[in-house]
PDB file of C-alpha atoms in Angstrom:
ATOM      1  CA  UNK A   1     196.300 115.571 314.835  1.00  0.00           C
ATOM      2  CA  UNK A   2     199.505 117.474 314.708  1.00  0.00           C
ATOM      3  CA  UNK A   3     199.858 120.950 312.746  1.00  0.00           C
ATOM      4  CA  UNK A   4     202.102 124.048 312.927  1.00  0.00           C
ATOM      5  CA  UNK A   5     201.688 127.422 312.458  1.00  0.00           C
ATOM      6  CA  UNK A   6     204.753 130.154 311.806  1.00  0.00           C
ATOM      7  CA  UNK A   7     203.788 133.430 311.817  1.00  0.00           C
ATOM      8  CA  UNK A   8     205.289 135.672 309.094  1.00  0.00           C
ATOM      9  CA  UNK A   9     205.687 134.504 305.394  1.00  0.00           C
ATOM     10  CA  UNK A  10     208.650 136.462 305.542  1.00  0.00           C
ATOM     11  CA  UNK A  11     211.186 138.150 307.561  1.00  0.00           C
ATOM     12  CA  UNK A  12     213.902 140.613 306.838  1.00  0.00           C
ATOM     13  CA  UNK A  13     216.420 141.809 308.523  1.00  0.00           C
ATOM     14  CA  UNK A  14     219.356 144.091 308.451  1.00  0.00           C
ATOM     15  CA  UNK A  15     222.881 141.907 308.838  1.00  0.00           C
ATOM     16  CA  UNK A  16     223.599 141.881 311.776  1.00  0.00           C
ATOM     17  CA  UNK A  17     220.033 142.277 313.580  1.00  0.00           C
ATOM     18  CA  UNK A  18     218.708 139.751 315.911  1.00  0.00           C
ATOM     19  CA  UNK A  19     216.428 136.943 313.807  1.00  0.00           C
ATOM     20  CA  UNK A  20     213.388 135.822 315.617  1.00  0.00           C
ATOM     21  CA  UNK A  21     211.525 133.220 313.506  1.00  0.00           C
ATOM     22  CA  UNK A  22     208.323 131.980 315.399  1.00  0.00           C
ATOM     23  CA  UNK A  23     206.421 128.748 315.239  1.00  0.00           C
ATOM     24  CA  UNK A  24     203.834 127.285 317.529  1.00  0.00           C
ATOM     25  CA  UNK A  25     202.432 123.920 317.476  1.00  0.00           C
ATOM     26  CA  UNK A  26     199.291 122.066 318.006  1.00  0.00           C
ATOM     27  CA  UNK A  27     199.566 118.435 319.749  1.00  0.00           C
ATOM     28  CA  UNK A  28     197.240 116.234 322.236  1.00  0.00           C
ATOM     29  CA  UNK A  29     200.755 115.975 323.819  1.00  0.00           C
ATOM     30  CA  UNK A  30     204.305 117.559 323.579  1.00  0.00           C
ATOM     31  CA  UNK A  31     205.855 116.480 320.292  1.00  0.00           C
ATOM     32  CA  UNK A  32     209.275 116.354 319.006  1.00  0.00           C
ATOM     33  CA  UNK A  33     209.771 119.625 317.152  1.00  0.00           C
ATOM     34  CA  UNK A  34     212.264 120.610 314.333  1.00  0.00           C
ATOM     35  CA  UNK A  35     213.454 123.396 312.657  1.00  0.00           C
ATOM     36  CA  UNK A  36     215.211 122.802 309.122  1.00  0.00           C
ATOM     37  CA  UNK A  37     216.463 125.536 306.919  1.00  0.00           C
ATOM     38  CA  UNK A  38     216.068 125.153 303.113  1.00  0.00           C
ATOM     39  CA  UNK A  39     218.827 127.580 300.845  1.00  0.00           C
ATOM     40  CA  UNK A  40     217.889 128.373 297.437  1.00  0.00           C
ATOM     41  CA  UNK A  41     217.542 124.785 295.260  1.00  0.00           C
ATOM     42  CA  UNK A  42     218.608 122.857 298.039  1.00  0.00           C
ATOM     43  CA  UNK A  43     217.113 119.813 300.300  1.00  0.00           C
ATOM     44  CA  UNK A  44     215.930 120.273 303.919  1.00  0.00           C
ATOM     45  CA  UNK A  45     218.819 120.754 306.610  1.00  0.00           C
ATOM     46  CA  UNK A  46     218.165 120.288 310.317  1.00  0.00           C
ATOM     47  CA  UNK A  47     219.182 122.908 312.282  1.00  0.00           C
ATOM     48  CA  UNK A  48     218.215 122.123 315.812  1.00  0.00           C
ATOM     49  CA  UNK A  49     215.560 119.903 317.146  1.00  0.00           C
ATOM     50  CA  UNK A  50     213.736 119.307 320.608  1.00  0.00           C
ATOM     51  CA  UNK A  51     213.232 115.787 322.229  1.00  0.00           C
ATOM     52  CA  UNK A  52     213.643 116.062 325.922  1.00  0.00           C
ATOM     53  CA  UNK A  53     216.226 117.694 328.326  1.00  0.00           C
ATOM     54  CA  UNK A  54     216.812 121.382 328.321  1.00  0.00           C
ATOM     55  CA  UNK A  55     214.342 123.538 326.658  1.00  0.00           C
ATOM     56  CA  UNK A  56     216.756 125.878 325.380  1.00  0.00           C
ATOM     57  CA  UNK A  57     218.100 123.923 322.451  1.00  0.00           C
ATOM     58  CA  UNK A  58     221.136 124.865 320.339  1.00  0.00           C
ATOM     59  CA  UNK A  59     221.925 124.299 316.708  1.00  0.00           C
ATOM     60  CA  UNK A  60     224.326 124.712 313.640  1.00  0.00           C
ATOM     61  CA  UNK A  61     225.487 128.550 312.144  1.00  0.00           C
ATOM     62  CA  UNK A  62     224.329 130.062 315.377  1.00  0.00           C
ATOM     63  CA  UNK A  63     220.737 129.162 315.964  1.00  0.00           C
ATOM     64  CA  UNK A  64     218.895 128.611 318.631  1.00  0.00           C
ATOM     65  CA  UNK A  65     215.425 127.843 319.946  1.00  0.00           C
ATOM     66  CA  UNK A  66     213.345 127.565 323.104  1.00  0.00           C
ATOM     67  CA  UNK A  67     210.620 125.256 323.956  1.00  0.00           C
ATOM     68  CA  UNK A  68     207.819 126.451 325.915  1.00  0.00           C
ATOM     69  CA  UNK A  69     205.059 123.510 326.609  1.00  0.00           C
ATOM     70  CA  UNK A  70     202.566 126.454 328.250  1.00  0.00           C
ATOM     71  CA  UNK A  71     203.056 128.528 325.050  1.00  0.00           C
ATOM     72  CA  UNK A  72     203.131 125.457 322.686  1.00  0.00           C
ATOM     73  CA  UNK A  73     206.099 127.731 321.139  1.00  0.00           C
ATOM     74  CA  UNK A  74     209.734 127.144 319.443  1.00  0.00           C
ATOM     75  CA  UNK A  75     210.585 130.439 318.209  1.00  0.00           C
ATOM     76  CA  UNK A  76     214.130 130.016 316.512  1.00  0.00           C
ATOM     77  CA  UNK A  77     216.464 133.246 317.182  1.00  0.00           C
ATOM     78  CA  UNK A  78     219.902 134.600 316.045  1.00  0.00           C
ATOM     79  CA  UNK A  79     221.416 137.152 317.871  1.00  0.00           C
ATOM     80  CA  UNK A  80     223.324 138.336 314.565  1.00  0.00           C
ATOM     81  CA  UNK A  81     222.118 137.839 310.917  1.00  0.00           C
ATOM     82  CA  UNK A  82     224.685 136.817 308.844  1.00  0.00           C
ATOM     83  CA  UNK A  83     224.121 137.153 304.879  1.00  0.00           C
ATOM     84  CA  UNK A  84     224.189 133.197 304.426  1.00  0.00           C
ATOM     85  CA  UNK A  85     221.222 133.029 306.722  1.00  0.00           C
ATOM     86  CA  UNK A  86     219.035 134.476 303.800  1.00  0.00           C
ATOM     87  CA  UNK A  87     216.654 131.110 303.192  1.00  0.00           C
ATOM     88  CA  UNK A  88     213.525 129.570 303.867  1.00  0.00           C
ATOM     89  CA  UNK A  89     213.207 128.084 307.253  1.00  0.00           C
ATOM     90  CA  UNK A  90     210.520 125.624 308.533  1.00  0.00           C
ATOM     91  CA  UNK A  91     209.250 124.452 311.908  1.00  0.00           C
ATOM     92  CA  UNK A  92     208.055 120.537 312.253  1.00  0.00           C
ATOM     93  CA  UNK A  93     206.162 118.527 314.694  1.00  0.00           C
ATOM     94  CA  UNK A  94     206.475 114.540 314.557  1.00  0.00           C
ATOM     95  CA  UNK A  95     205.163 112.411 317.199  1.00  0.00           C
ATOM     96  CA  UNK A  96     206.597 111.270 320.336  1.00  0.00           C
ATOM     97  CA  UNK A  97     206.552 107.252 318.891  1.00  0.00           C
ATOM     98  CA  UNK A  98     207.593 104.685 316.338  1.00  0.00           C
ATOM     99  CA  UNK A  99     206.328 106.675 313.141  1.00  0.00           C
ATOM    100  CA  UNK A 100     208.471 110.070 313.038  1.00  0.00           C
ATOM    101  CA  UNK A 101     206.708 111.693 310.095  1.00  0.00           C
ATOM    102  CA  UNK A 102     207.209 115.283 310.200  1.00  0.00           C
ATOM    103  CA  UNK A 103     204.184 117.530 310.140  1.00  0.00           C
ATOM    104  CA  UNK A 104     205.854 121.143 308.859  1.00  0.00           C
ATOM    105  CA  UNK A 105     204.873 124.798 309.277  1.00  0.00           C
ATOM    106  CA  UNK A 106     204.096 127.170 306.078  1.00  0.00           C
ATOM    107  CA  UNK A 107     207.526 128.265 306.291  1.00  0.00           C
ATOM    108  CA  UNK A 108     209.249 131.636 306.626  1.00  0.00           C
ATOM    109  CA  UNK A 109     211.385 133.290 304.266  1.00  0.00           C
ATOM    110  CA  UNK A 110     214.187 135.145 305.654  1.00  0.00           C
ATOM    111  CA  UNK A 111     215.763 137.807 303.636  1.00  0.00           C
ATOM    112  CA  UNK A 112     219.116 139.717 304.704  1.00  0.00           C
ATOM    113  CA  UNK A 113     219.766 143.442 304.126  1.00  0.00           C
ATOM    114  CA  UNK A 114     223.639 144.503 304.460  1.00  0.00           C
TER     115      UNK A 114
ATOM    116  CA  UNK B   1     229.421 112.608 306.057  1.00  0.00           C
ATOM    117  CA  UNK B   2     227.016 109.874 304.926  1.00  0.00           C
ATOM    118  CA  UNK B   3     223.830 111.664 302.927  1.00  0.00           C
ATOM    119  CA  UNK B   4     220.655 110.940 300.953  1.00  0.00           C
ATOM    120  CA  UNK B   5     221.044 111.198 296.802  1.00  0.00           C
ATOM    121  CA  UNK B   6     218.119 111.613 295.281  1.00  0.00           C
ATOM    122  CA  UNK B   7     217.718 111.590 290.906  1.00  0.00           C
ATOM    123  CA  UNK B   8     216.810 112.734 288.904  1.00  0.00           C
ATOM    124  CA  UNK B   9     217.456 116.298 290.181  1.00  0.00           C
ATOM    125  CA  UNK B  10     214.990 117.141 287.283  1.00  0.00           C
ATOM    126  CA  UNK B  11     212.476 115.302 285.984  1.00  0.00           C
ATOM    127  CA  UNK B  12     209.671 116.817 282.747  1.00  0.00           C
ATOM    128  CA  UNK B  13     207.412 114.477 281.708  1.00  0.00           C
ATOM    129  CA  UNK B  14     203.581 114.570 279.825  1.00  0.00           C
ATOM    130  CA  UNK B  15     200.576 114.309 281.919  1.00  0.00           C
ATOM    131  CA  UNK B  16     199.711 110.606 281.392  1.00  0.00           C
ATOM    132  CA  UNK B  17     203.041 109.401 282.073  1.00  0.00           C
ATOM    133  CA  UNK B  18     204.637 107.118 284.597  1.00  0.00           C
ATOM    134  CA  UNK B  19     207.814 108.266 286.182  1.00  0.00           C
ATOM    135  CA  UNK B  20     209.860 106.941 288.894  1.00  0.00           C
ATOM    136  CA  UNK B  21     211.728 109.065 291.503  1.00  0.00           C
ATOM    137  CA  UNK B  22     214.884 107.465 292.797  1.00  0.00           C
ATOM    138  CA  UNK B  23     216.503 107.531 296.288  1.00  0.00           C
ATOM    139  CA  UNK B  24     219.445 106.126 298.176  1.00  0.00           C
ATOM    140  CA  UNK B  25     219.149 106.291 301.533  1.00  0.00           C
ATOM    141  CA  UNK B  26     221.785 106.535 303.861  1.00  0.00           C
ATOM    142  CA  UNK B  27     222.714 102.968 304.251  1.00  0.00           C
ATOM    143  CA  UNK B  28     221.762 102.034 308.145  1.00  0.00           C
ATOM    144  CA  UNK B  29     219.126 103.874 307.742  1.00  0.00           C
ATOM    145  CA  UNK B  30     215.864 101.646 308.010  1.00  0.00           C
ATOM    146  CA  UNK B  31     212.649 103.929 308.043  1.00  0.00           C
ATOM    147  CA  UNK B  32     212.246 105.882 304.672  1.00  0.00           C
ATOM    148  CA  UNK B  33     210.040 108.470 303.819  1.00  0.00           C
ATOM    149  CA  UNK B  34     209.323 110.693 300.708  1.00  0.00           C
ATOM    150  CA  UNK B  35     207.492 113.963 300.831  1.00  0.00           C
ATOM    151  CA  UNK B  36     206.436 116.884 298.745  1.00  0.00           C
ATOM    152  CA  UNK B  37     206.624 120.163 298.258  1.00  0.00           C
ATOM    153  CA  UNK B  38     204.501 121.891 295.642  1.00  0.00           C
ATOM    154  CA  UNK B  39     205.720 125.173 294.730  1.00  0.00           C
ATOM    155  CA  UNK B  40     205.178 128.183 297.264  1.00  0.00           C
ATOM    156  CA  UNK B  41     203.243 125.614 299.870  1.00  0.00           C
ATOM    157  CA  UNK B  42     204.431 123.681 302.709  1.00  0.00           C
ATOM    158  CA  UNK B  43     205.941 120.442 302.747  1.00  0.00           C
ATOM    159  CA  UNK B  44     203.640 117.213 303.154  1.00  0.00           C
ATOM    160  CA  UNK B  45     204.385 113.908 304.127  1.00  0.00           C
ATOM    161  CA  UNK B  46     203.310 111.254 301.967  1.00  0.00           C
ATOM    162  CA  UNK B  47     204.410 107.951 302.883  1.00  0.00           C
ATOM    163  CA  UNK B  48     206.581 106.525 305.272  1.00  0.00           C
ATOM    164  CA  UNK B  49     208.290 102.788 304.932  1.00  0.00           C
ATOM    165  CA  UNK B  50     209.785 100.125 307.020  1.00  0.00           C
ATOM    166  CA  UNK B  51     210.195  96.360 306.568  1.00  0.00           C
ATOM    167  CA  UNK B  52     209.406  96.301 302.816  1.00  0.00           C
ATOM    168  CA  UNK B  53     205.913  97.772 303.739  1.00  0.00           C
ATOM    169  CA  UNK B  54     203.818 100.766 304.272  1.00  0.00           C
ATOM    170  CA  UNK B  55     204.045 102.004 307.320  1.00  0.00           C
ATOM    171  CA  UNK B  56     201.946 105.289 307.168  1.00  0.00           C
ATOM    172  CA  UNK B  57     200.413 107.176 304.196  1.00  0.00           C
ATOM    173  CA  UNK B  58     198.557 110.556 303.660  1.00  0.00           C
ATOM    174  CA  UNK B  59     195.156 111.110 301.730  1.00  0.00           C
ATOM    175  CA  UNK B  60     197.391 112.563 298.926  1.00  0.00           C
ATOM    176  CA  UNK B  61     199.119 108.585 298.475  1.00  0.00           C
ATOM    177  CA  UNK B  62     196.138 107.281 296.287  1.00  0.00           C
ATOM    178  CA  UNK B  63     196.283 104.602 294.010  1.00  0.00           C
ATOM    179  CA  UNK B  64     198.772 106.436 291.342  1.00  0.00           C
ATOM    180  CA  UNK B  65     201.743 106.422 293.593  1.00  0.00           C
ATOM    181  CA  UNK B  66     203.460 103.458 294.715  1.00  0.00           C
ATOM    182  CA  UNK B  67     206.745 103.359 296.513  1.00  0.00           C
ATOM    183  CA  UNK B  68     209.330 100.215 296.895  1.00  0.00           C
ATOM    184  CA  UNK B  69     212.606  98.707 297.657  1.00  0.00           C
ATOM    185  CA  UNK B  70     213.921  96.725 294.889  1.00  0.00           C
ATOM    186  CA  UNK B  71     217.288  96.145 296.668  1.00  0.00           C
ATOM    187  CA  UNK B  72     219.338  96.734 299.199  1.00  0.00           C
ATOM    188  CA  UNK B  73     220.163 100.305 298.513  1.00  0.00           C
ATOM    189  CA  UNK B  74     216.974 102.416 296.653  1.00  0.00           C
ATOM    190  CA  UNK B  75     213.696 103.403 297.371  1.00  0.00           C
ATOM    191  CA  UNK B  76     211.503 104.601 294.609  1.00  0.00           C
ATOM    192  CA  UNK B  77     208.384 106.908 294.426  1.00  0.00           C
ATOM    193  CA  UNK B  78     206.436 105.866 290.845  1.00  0.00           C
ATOM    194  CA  UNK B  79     203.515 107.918 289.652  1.00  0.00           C
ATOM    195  CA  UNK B  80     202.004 105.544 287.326  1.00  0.00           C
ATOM    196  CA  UNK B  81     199.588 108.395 285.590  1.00  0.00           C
ATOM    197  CA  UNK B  82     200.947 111.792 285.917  1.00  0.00           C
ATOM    198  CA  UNK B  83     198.902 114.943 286.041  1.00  0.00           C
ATOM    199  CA  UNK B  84     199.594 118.490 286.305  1.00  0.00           C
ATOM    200  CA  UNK B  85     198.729 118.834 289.865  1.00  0.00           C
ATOM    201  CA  UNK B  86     201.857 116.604 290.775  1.00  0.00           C
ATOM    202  CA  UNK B  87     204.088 119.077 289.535  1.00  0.00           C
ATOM    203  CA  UNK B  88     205.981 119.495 292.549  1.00  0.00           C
ATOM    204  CA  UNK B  89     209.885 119.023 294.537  1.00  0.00           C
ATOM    205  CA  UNK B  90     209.550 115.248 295.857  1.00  0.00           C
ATOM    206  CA  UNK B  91     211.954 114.883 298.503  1.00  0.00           C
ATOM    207  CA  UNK B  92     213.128 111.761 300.031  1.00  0.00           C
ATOM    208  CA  UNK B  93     214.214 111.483 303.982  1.00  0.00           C
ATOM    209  CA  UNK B  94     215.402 108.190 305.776  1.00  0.00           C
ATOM    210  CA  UNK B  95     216.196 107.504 309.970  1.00  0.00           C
ATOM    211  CA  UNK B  96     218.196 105.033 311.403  1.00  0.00           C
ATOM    212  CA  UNK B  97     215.665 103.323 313.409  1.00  0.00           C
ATOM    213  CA  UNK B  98     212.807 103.154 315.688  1.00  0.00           C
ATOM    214  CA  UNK B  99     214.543 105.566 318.029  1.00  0.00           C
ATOM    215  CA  UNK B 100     215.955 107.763 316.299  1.00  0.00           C
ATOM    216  CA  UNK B 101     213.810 110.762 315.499  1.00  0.00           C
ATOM    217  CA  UNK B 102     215.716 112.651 312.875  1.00  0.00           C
ATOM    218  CA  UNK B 103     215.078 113.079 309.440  1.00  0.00           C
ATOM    219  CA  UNK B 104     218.058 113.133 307.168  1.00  0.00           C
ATOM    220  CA  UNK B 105     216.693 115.055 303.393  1.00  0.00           C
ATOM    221  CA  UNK B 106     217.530 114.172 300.326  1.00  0.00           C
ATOM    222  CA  UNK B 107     218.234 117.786 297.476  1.00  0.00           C
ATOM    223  CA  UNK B 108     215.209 116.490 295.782  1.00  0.00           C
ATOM    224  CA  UNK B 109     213.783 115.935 292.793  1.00  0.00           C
ATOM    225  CA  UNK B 110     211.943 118.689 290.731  1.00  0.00           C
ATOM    226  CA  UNK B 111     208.654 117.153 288.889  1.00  0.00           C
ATOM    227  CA  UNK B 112     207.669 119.416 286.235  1.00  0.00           C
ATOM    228  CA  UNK B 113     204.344 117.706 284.557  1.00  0.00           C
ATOM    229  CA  UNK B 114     203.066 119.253 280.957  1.00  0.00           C
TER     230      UNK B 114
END
């Protein structure tokens, strides 16, 4: 069985500030793994995801995350928090086959001071 | 940019009643999924679809949900006997196929059970 954790509830930051959201992952063997934002009364909206290739993955408005297997880690970072990054932001696991259901973390709620 | 509607974007109904959650995935998409998100907890998977059948389903998919594709372009989520514990965001996802592992999220549909 598949689960994630994310450490933190919630995170705020000063705009500006590096954002380092982290998420670790439990898995009999490397998964895919996600991370989707969520804004206020909004869907789910991928920002990055890990399948194979380089571990250092980039996504959309900045993001970024890093996949360490001997960690079973994807922390998501920002170097700069911009305002519109204020949201709730989940990690996800699915398996490496024909059934891609996503397993998510808790989720993190990222709050932006100016 | 091609995207998953969901509606209603609100639903309130009495516990007791049947309601039906509607989604159009995006249209080459062939694997369809909904999920849930009950307020302040994580998102779960609930069912996953391909080829007019079940594919997957969790332990919360009993008997009172049912999911189908009555034509070419929905895919619908019925509770046949609401109760207050399915008060909840239902979201929708759909993937292209077999290989590709990316989730594309419907806004959702807020259940709001009396």
């Amino acid at each position: 069985a598949q689960s994630v954790t994310q450490l933190g509830s919630h995170v705020s930051v000063s705009e500006g500030a590096l954002v380092l959201l982290r998420c670790n992952y439990s898995s009999s063997v490397p998964p895919y793994l996600f991370w989707y934002v969520q804004y206020p009364n909004q869907g789910l909206q991928l920002l990055l995801k890990y399948t194979t290739g380089a571990t250092l993955v980039k996504g959309i408005n900045g993001f970024e995350a890093e996949f360490k297997k001997s960690e079973t880690s994807f922390h998501l970072t920002k170097p700069s928090a911009h305002m519109s990054d204020a949201a709730e932001y989940f990690c996800a696991v699915s398996k490496r086959s024909n059934d891609y259901k996503l397993s998510f973390g808790a989720g993190t709620t990222v709050t932006v001071r100016a | 940019e091609p995207e998953v509607t969901q509606t209603p974007s609100h639903q309130v109904t009495q516990m007791g009643q049947e309601v039906i959650l509607r989604c159009v995935p995006i249209s080459n998409h062939l694997y369809f999924y909904w999920y849930r998100q009950i307020l302040g907890q994580k998102v779960e998977f609930l069912v996953s679809f391909y080829n007019n059948e079940i594919s997957e389903k969790s332990e919360i998919f009993d008997d009172q949900f049912s999911v189908e594709r009555p034509d070419g372009s929905n895919f619908t989520l019925k509770i046949r006997s609401t109760k207050l514990e399915d008060s909840a965001m239902y979201f929708c996802a759909s993937t292209r196929d077999v290989n590709q592992e990316t989730q594309y999220f419907g806004p959702g549909t807020r259940l709001l059970v009396l």
